[in-house]
Short mmCIF file of C-alpha atoms and ligand atoms in Angstrom, two decimals:
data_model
loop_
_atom_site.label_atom_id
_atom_site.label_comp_id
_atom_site.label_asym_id
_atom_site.label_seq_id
_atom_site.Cartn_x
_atom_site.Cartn_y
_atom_site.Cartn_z
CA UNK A 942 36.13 1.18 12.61
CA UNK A 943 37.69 3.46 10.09
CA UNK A 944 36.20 6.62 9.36
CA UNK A 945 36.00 7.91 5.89
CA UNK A 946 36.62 11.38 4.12
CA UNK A 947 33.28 12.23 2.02
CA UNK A 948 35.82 11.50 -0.98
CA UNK A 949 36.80 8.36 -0.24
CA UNK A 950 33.15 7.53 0.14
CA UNK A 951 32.12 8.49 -3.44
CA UNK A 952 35.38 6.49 -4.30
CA UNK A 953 33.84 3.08 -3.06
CA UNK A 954 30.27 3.74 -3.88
CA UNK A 955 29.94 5.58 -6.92
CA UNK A 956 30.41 5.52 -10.09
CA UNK A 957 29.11 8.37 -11.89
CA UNK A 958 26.93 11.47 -11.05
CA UNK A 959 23.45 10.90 -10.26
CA UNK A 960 20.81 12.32 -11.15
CA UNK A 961 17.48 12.45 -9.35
CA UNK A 962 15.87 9.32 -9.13
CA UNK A 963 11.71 9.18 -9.95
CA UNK A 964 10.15 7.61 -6.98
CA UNK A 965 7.63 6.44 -9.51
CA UNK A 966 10.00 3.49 -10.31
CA UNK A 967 10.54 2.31 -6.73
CA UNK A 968 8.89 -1.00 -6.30
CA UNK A 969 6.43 0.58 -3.31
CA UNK A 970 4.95 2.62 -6.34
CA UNK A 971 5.44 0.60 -8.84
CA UNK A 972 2.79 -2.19 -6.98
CA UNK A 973 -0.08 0.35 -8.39
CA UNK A 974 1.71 3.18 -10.92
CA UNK A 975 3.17 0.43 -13.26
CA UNK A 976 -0.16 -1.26 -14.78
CA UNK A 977 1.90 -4.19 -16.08
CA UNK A 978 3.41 -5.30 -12.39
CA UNK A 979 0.31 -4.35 -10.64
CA UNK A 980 -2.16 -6.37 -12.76
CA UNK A 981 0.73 -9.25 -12.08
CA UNK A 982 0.98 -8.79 -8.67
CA UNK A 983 -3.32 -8.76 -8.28
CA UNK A 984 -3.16 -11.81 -10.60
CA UNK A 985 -1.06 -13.78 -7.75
CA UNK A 986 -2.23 -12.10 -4.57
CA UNK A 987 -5.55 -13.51 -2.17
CA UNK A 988 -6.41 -11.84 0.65
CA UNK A 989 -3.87 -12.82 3.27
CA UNK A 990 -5.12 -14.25 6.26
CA UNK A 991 -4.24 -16.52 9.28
CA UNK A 992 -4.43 -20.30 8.84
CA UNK A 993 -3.76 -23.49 11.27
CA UNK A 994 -0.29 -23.40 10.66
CA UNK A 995 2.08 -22.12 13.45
CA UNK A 996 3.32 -18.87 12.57
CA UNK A 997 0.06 -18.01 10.54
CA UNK A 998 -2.44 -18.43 13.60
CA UNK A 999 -4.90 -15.93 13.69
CA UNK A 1000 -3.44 -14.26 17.14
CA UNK A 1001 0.14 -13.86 15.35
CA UNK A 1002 -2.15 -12.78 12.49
CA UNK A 1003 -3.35 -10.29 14.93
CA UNK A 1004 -0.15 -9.06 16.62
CA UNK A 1005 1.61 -8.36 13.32
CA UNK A 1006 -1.21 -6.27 12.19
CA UNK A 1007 -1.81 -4.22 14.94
CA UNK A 1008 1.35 -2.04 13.90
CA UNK A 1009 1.20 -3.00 10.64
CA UNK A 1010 -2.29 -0.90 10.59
CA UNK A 1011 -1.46 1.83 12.92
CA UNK A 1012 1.66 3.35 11.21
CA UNK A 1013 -0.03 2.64 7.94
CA UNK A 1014 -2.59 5.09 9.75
CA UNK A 1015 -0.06 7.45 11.43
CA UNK A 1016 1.96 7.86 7.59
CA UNK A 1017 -1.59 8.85 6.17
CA UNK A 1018 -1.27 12.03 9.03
CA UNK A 1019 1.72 13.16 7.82
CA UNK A 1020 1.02 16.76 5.90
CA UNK A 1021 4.84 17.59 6.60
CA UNK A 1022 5.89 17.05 2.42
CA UNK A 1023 6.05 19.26 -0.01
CA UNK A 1024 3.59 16.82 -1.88
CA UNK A 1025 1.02 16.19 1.40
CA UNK A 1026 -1.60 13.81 0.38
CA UNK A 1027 -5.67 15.62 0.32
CA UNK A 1028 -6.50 13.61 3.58
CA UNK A 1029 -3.74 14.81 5.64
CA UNK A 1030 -4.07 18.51 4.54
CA UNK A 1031 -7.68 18.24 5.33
CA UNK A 1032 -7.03 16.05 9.09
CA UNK A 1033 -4.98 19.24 9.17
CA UNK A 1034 -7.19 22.00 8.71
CA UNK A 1035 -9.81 20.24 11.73
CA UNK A 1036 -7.16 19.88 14.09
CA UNK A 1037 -6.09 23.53 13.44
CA UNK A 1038 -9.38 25.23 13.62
CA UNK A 1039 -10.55 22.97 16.84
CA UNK A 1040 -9.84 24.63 20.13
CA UNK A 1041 -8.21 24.00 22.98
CA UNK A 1042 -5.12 22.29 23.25
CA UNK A 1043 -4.99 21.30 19.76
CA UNK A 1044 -4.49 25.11 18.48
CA UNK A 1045 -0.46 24.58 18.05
CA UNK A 1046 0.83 27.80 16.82
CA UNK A 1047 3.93 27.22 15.11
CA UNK A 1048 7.37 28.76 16.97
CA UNK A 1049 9.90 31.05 15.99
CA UNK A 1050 13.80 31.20 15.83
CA UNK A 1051 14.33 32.55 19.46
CA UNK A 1052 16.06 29.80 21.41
CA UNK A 1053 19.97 30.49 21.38
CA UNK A 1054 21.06 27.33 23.08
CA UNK A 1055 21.58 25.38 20.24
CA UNK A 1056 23.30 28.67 18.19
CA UNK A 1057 25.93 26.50 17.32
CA UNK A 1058 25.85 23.57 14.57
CA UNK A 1059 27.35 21.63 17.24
CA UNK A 1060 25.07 22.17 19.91
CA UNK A 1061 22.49 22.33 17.85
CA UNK A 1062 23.14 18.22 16.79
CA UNK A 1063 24.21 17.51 20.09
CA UNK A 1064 19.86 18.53 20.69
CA UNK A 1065 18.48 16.79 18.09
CA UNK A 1066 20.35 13.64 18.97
CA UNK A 1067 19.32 13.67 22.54
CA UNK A 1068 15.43 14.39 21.55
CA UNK A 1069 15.91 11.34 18.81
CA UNK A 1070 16.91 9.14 21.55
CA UNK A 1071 13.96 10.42 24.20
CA UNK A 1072 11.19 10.46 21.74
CA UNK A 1073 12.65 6.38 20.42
CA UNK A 1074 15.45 5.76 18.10
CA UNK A 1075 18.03 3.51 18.79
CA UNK A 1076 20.51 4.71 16.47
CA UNK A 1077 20.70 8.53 14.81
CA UNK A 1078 23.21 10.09 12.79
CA UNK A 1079 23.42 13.80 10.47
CA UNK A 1080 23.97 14.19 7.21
CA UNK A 1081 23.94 16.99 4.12
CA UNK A 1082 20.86 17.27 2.00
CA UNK A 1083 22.03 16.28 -1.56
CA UNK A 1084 19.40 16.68 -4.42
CA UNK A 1085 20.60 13.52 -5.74
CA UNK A 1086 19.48 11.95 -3.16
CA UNK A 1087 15.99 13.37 -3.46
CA UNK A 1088 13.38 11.93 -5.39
CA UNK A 1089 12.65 13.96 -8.90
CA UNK A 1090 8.66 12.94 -8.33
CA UNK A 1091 6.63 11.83 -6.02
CA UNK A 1092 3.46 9.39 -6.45
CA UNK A 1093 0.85 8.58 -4.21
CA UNK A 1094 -2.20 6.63 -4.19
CA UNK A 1095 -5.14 8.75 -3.80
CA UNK A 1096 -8.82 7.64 -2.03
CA UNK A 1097 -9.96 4.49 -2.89
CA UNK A 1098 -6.56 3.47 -4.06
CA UNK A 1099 -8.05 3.21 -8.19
CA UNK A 1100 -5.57 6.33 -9.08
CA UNK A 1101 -2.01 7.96 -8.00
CA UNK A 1102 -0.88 11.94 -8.20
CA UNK A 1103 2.08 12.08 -9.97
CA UNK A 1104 4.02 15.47 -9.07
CA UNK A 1105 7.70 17.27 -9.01
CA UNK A 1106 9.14 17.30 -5.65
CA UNK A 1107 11.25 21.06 -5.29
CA UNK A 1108 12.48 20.90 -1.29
CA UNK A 1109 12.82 24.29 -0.01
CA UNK A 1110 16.21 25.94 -0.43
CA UNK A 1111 16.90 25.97 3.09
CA UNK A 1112 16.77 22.70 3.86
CA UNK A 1113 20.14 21.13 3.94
CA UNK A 1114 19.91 18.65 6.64
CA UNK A 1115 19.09 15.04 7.23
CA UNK A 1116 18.37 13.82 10.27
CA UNK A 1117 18.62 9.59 9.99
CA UNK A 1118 17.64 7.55 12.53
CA UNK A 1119 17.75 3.83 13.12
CA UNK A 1120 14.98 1.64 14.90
CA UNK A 1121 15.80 -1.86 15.99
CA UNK A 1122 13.44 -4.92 15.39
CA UNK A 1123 14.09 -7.54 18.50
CA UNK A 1124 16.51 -10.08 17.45
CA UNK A 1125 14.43 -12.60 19.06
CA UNK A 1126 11.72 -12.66 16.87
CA UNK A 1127 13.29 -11.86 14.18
CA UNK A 1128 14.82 -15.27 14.12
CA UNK A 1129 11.02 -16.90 13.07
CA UNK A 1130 11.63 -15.21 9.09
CA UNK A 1131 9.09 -15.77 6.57
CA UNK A 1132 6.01 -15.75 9.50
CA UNK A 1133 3.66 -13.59 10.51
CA UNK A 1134 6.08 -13.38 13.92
CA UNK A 1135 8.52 -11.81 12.09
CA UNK A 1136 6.36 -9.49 10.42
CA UNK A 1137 5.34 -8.21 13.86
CA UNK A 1138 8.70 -7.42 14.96
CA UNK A 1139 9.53 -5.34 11.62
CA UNK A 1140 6.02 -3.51 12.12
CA UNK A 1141 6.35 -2.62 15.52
CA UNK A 1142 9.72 -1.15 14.81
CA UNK A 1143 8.30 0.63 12.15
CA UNK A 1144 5.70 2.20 14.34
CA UNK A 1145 8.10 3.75 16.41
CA UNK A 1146 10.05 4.81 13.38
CA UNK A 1147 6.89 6.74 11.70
CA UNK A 1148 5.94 8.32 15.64
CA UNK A 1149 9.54 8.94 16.12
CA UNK A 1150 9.80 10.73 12.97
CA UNK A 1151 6.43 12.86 13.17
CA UNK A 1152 7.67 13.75 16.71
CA UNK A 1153 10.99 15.11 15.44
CA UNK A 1154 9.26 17.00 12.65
CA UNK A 1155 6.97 18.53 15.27
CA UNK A 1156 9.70 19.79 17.51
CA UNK A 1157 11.96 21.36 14.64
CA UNK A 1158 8.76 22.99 13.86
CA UNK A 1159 7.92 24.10 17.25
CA UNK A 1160 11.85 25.95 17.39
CA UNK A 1161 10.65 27.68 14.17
CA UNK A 1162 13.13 25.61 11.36
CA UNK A 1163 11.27 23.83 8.47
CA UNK A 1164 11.04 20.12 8.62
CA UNK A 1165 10.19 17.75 6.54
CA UNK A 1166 9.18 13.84 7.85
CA UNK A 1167 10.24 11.67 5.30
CA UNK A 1168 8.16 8.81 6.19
CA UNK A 1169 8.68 5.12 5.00
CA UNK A 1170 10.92 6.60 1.62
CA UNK A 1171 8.40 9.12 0.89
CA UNK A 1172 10.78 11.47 0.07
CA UNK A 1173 14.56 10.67 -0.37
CA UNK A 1174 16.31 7.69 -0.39
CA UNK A 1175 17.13 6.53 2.68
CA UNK A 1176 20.13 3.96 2.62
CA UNK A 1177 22.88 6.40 0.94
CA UNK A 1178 21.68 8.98 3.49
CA UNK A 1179 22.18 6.55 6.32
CA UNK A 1180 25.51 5.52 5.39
CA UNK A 1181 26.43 8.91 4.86
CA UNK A 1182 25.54 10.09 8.58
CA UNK A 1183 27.75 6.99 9.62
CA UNK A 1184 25.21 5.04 10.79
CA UNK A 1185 26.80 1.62 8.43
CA UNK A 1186 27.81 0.54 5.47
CA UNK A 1187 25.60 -1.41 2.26
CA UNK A 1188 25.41 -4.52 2.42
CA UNK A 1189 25.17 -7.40 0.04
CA UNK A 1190 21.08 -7.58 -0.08
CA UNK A 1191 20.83 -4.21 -0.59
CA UNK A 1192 20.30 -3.10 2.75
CA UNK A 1193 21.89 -0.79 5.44
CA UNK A 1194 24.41 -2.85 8.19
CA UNK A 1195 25.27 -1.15 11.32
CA UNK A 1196 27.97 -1.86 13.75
CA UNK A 1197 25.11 -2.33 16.79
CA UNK A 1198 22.56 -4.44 15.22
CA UNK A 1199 23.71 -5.59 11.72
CA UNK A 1200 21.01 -4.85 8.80
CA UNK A 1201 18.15 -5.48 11.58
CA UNK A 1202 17.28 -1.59 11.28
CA UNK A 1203 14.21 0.56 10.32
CA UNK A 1204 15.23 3.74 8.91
CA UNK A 1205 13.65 6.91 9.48
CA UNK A 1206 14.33 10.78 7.74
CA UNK A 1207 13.72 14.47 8.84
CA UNK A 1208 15.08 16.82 6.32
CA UNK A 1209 15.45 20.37 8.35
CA UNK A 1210 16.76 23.88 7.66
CA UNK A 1211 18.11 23.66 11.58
CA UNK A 1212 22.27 24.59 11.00
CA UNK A 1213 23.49 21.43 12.83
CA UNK A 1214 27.00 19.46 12.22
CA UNK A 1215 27.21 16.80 10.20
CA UNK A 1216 28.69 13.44 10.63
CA UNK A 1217 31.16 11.57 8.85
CA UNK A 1218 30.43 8.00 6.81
CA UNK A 1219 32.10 4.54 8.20
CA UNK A 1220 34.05 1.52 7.07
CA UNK A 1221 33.70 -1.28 9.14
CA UNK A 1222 34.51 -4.08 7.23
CA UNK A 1223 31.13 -5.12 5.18
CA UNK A 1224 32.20 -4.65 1.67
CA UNK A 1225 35.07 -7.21 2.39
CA UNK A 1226 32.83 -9.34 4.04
CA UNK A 1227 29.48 -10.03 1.80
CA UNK A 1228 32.74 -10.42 -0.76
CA UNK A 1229 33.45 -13.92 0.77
CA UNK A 1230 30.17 -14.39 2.84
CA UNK A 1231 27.16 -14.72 0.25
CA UNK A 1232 24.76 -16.44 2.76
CA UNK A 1233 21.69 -13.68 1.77
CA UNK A 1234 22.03 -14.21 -1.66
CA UNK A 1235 22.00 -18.31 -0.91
CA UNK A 1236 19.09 -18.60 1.71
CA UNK A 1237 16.58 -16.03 -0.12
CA UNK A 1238 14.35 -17.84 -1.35
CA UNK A 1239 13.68 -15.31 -4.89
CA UNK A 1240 17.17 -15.50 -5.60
CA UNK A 1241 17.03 -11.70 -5.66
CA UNK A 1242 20.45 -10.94 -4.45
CA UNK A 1243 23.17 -11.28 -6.69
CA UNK A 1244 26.01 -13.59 -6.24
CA UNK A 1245 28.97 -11.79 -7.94
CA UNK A 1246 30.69 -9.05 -7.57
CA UNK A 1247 29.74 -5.17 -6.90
CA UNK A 1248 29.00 -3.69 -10.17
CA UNK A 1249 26.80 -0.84 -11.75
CA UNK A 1250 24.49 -2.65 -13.89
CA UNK A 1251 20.61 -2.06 -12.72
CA UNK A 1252 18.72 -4.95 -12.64
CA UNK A 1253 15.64 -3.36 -14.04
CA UNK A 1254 14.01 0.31 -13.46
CA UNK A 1255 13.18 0.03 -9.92
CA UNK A 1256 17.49 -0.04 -8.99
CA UNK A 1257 18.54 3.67 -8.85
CA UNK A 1258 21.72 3.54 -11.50
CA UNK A 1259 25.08 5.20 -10.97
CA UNK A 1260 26.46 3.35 -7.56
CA UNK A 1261 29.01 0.31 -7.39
CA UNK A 1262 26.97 -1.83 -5.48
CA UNK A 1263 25.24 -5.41 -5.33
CA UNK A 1264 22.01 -4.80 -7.20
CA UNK A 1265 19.14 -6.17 -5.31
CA UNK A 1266 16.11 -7.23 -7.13
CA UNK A 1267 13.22 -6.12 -5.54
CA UNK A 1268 10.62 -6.89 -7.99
CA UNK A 1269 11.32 -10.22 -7.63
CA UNK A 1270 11.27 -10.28 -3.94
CA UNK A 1271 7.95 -8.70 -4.05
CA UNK A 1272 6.83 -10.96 -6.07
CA UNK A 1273 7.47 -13.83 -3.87
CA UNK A 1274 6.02 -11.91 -1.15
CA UNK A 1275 2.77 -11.76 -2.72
CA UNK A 1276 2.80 -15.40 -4.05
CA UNK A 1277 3.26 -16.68 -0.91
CA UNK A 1278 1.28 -14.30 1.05
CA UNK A 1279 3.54 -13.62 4.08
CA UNK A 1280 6.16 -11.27 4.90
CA UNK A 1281 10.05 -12.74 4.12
CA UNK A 1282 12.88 -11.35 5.91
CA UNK A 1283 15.37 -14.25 5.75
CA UNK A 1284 18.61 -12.27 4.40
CA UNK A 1285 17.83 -9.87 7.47
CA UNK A 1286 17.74 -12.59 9.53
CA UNK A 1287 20.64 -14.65 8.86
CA UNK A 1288 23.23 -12.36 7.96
CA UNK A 1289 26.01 -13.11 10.35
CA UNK A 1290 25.91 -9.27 11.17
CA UNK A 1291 22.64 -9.43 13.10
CA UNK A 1292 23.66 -10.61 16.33
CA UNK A 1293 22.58 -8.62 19.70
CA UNK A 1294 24.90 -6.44 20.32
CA UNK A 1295 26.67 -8.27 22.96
CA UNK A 1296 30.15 -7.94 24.42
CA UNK A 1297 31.42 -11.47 22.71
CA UNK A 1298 29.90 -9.78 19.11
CA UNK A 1299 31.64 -7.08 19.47
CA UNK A 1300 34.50 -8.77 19.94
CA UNK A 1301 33.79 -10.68 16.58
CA UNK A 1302 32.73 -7.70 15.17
CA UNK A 1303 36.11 -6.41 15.84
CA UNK A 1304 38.14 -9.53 14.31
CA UNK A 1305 35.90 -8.79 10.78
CA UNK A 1306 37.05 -4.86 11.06
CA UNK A 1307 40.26 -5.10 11.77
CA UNK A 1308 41.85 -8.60 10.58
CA UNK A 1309 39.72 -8.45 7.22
CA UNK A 1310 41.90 -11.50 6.11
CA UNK A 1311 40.30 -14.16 8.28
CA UNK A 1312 36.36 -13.27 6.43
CA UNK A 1313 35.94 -16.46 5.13
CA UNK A 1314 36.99 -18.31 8.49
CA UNK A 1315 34.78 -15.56 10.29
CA UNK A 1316 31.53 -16.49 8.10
CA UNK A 1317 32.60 -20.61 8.30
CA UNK A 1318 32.26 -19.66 12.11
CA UNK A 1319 29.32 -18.22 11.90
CA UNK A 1320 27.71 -21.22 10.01
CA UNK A 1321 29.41 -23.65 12.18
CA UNK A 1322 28.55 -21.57 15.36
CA UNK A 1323 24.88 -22.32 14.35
CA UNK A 1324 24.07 -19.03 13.67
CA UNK A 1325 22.11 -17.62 10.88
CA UNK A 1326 19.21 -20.30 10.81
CA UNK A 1327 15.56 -19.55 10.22
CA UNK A 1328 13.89 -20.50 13.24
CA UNK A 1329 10.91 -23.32 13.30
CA UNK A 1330 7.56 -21.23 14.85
CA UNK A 1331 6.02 -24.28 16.40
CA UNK A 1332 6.61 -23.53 20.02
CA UNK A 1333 6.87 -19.60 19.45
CA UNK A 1334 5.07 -18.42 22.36
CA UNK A 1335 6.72 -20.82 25.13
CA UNK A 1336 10.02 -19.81 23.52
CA UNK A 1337 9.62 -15.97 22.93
CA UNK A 1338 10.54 -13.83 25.42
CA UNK A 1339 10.23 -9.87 24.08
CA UNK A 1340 12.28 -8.44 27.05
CA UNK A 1341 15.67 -9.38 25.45
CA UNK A 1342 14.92 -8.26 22.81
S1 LIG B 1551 24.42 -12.29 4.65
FE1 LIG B 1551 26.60 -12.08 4.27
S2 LIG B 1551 26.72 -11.35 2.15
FE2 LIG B 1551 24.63 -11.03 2.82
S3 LIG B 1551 24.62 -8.91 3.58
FE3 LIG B 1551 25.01 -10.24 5.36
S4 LIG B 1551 27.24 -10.31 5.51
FE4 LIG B 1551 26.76 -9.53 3.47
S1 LIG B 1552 13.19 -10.51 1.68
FE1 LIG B 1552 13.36 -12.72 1.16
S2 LIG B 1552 12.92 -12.80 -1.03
FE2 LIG B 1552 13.36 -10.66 -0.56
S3 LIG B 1552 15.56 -10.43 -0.94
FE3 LIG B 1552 15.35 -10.93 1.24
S4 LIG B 1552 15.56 -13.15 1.32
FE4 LIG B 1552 15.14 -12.61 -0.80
#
């Protein structure tokens, strides 16, 4: 694993300078900002339910929507942003004026343990790690990476606000951390089964990330919790604090679990060192490998080369990249009324992160010449495959993850 100079990572990613992107045109917004997509998307969509079929029962129904529901809940909380929604100012306000052990006072710069950038990341790693990620990494604020706007549904869900987002000056920090779905059930894509496993990582991701904004908060440094992409794009930001590289589908790929990843952000005025992007092998490897862009069912990853042509407004322009389509994607999410997942699922890069795959991860770093025998392996090996749900629950075992 190579690491790269901040230069030669603007050399293989972008193209031109960005400017801010408006989170308005993300495909999360657009579902209810963009009155063309959202009268689509209501025109297609039923109210999704369980059904007789295996993977669609009503207790795998259940389990996916138990986390589904509760960090849907715990995002609502989150009066962190510059742009806090009414509810979570006013959840706020009672838990401030209630007494007892609810009456946090906010802290003050005093600690000097951590009065050195160093130490100071050395902390925040360590309290990433206790409070739940499984993977965390630093990296610089950049406004580009910030969205211009933000937009939020309000009550009742018939209107958005629609407002500039100005981060504090002092905040010049990201703290990035990763949360790992199981690989296990991960394997049963396009089910309510491997919805659960992508919600319950989320969960921790959003608790994670409200419990890291809470401590910088309680040393006395502004912090921000970004949330599910509330506030800056996450991906760039990842790869940046050298937690993987972009992959063909649009998504993050780490070393340890391939693009099977949540991603969670704390922006902070906390001085702490930054860390440096990574090269592992993945550009070279979607290059020859392409099985994402064969298996997904939307065909909304692109089979040719990296370019920097958008595929419509919700792709933020400038980077040399494969442009995902995610309107498409959604769409076949809501035609079909479950949750997808497949190019997560059978990229060769989400294995468990075993001795023997890091051996093969090795071979794909370091011999870069053998990527089309390493992805004929992997198809030959039997890997990548969409698992059949029918005997899920005699099969599943959540301890190995
Ligand atoms: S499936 Fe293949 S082409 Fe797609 S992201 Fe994974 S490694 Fe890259
Ligand atoms: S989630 Fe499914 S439809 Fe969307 S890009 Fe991935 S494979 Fe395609």
């Amino acid at each position: 694993m190579k690491k790269l100079t901040l230069a030669e990572w603007e050399k293989h990613y972008i193209a031109e300078p960005l400017t801010q992107f408006d989170q308005i045109h993300t495909m999360t917004r657009r579902v209810y900002a963009d009155r063309q997509m959202k009268e689509l998307l209501e025109s297609l969509s039923d109210p999704v339910t369980y059904n007789d079929k295996p993977g669609f029962f009503q207790k795998e129904y259940a389990v996916r929507w138990a986390p589904r529901y509760l960090h849907a809940q715990i995002a609502e909380l989150n009066n962190s942003k510059v742009n806090p929604s009414q509810l979570s100012v006013t959840i706020s306000k009672i838990i401030q004026e209630s007494k007892g052990a609810l009456s946090y006072v906010p802290g003050e710069v005093k600690d000097k343990h951590h009065d050195t950038p160093e130490n100071a990341a050395g902390l925040v790693k360590k309290i990433a790690k206790f409070y739940g990620a499984d993977l965390v990494g630093i990296a610089p604020l950049q406004d580009r990476w910030i969205y211009s706007h933000t937009c939020e549904r309000t009550e009742g869900g018939s209107s958005y606000t629609y407002e500039k987002q100005d981060i504090p000056e002092e905040i010049k920090y990201t703290v990035v951390m990763g949360f790992a779905p199981g690989y296990n059930i991960l394997k049963y894509a396009r089910t309510y089964i491997a919805g659960a496993g992508h919600d319950e990582a989320s969960t921790r991701m959003v608790v994670t990330s409200a419990l890291m904004t809470q401590f910088l908060q309680n040393l006395g440094y502004k912090a921000i919790d970004c949330n599910i992409d509330d506030v800056v794009i996450s991906v760039p930001l990842a790869m940046l604090a050298g937690l993987g590289q972009l992959g063909r589908h649009g998504m993050l790929i780490t070393p340890q679990f391939g693009p099977r990843i949540r991603l969670g952000v704390v922006l902070t005025s906390l001085p702490v060192s930054i860390d440096t992007p990574i090269d592992f092998g993945v550009t070279e490897f979607c290059g020859v490998c392409k099985k994402c862009a064969r298996m997904c069912p939307s065909q909304s990853i692109p089979f040719g080369e990296r370019n920097t042509v958008p595929n419509n407004i919700s792709n933020a322009p400038g980077g040399i990249k494969w442009y995902h389509n995610a309107a498409t994607c959604r769409i076949r999410a809501v035609t079909h009324k479950y949750p997808c997942s497949t190019c997560i699922t059978v990229c060769p890069y989400n294995k468990p992160d075993t001795l023997f795959h890091q051996a093969v991860r090795w071979f794909t770093d370091h011999a870069r010449w053998g990527d089309r025998f390493y992805s004929w392996m992997d198809d030959f090996c039997g890997y990548g495959k969409v698992k059949k749900p029918d005997n899920f629950w005699n099969e599943w075992r959540p301890e190995d993850k």
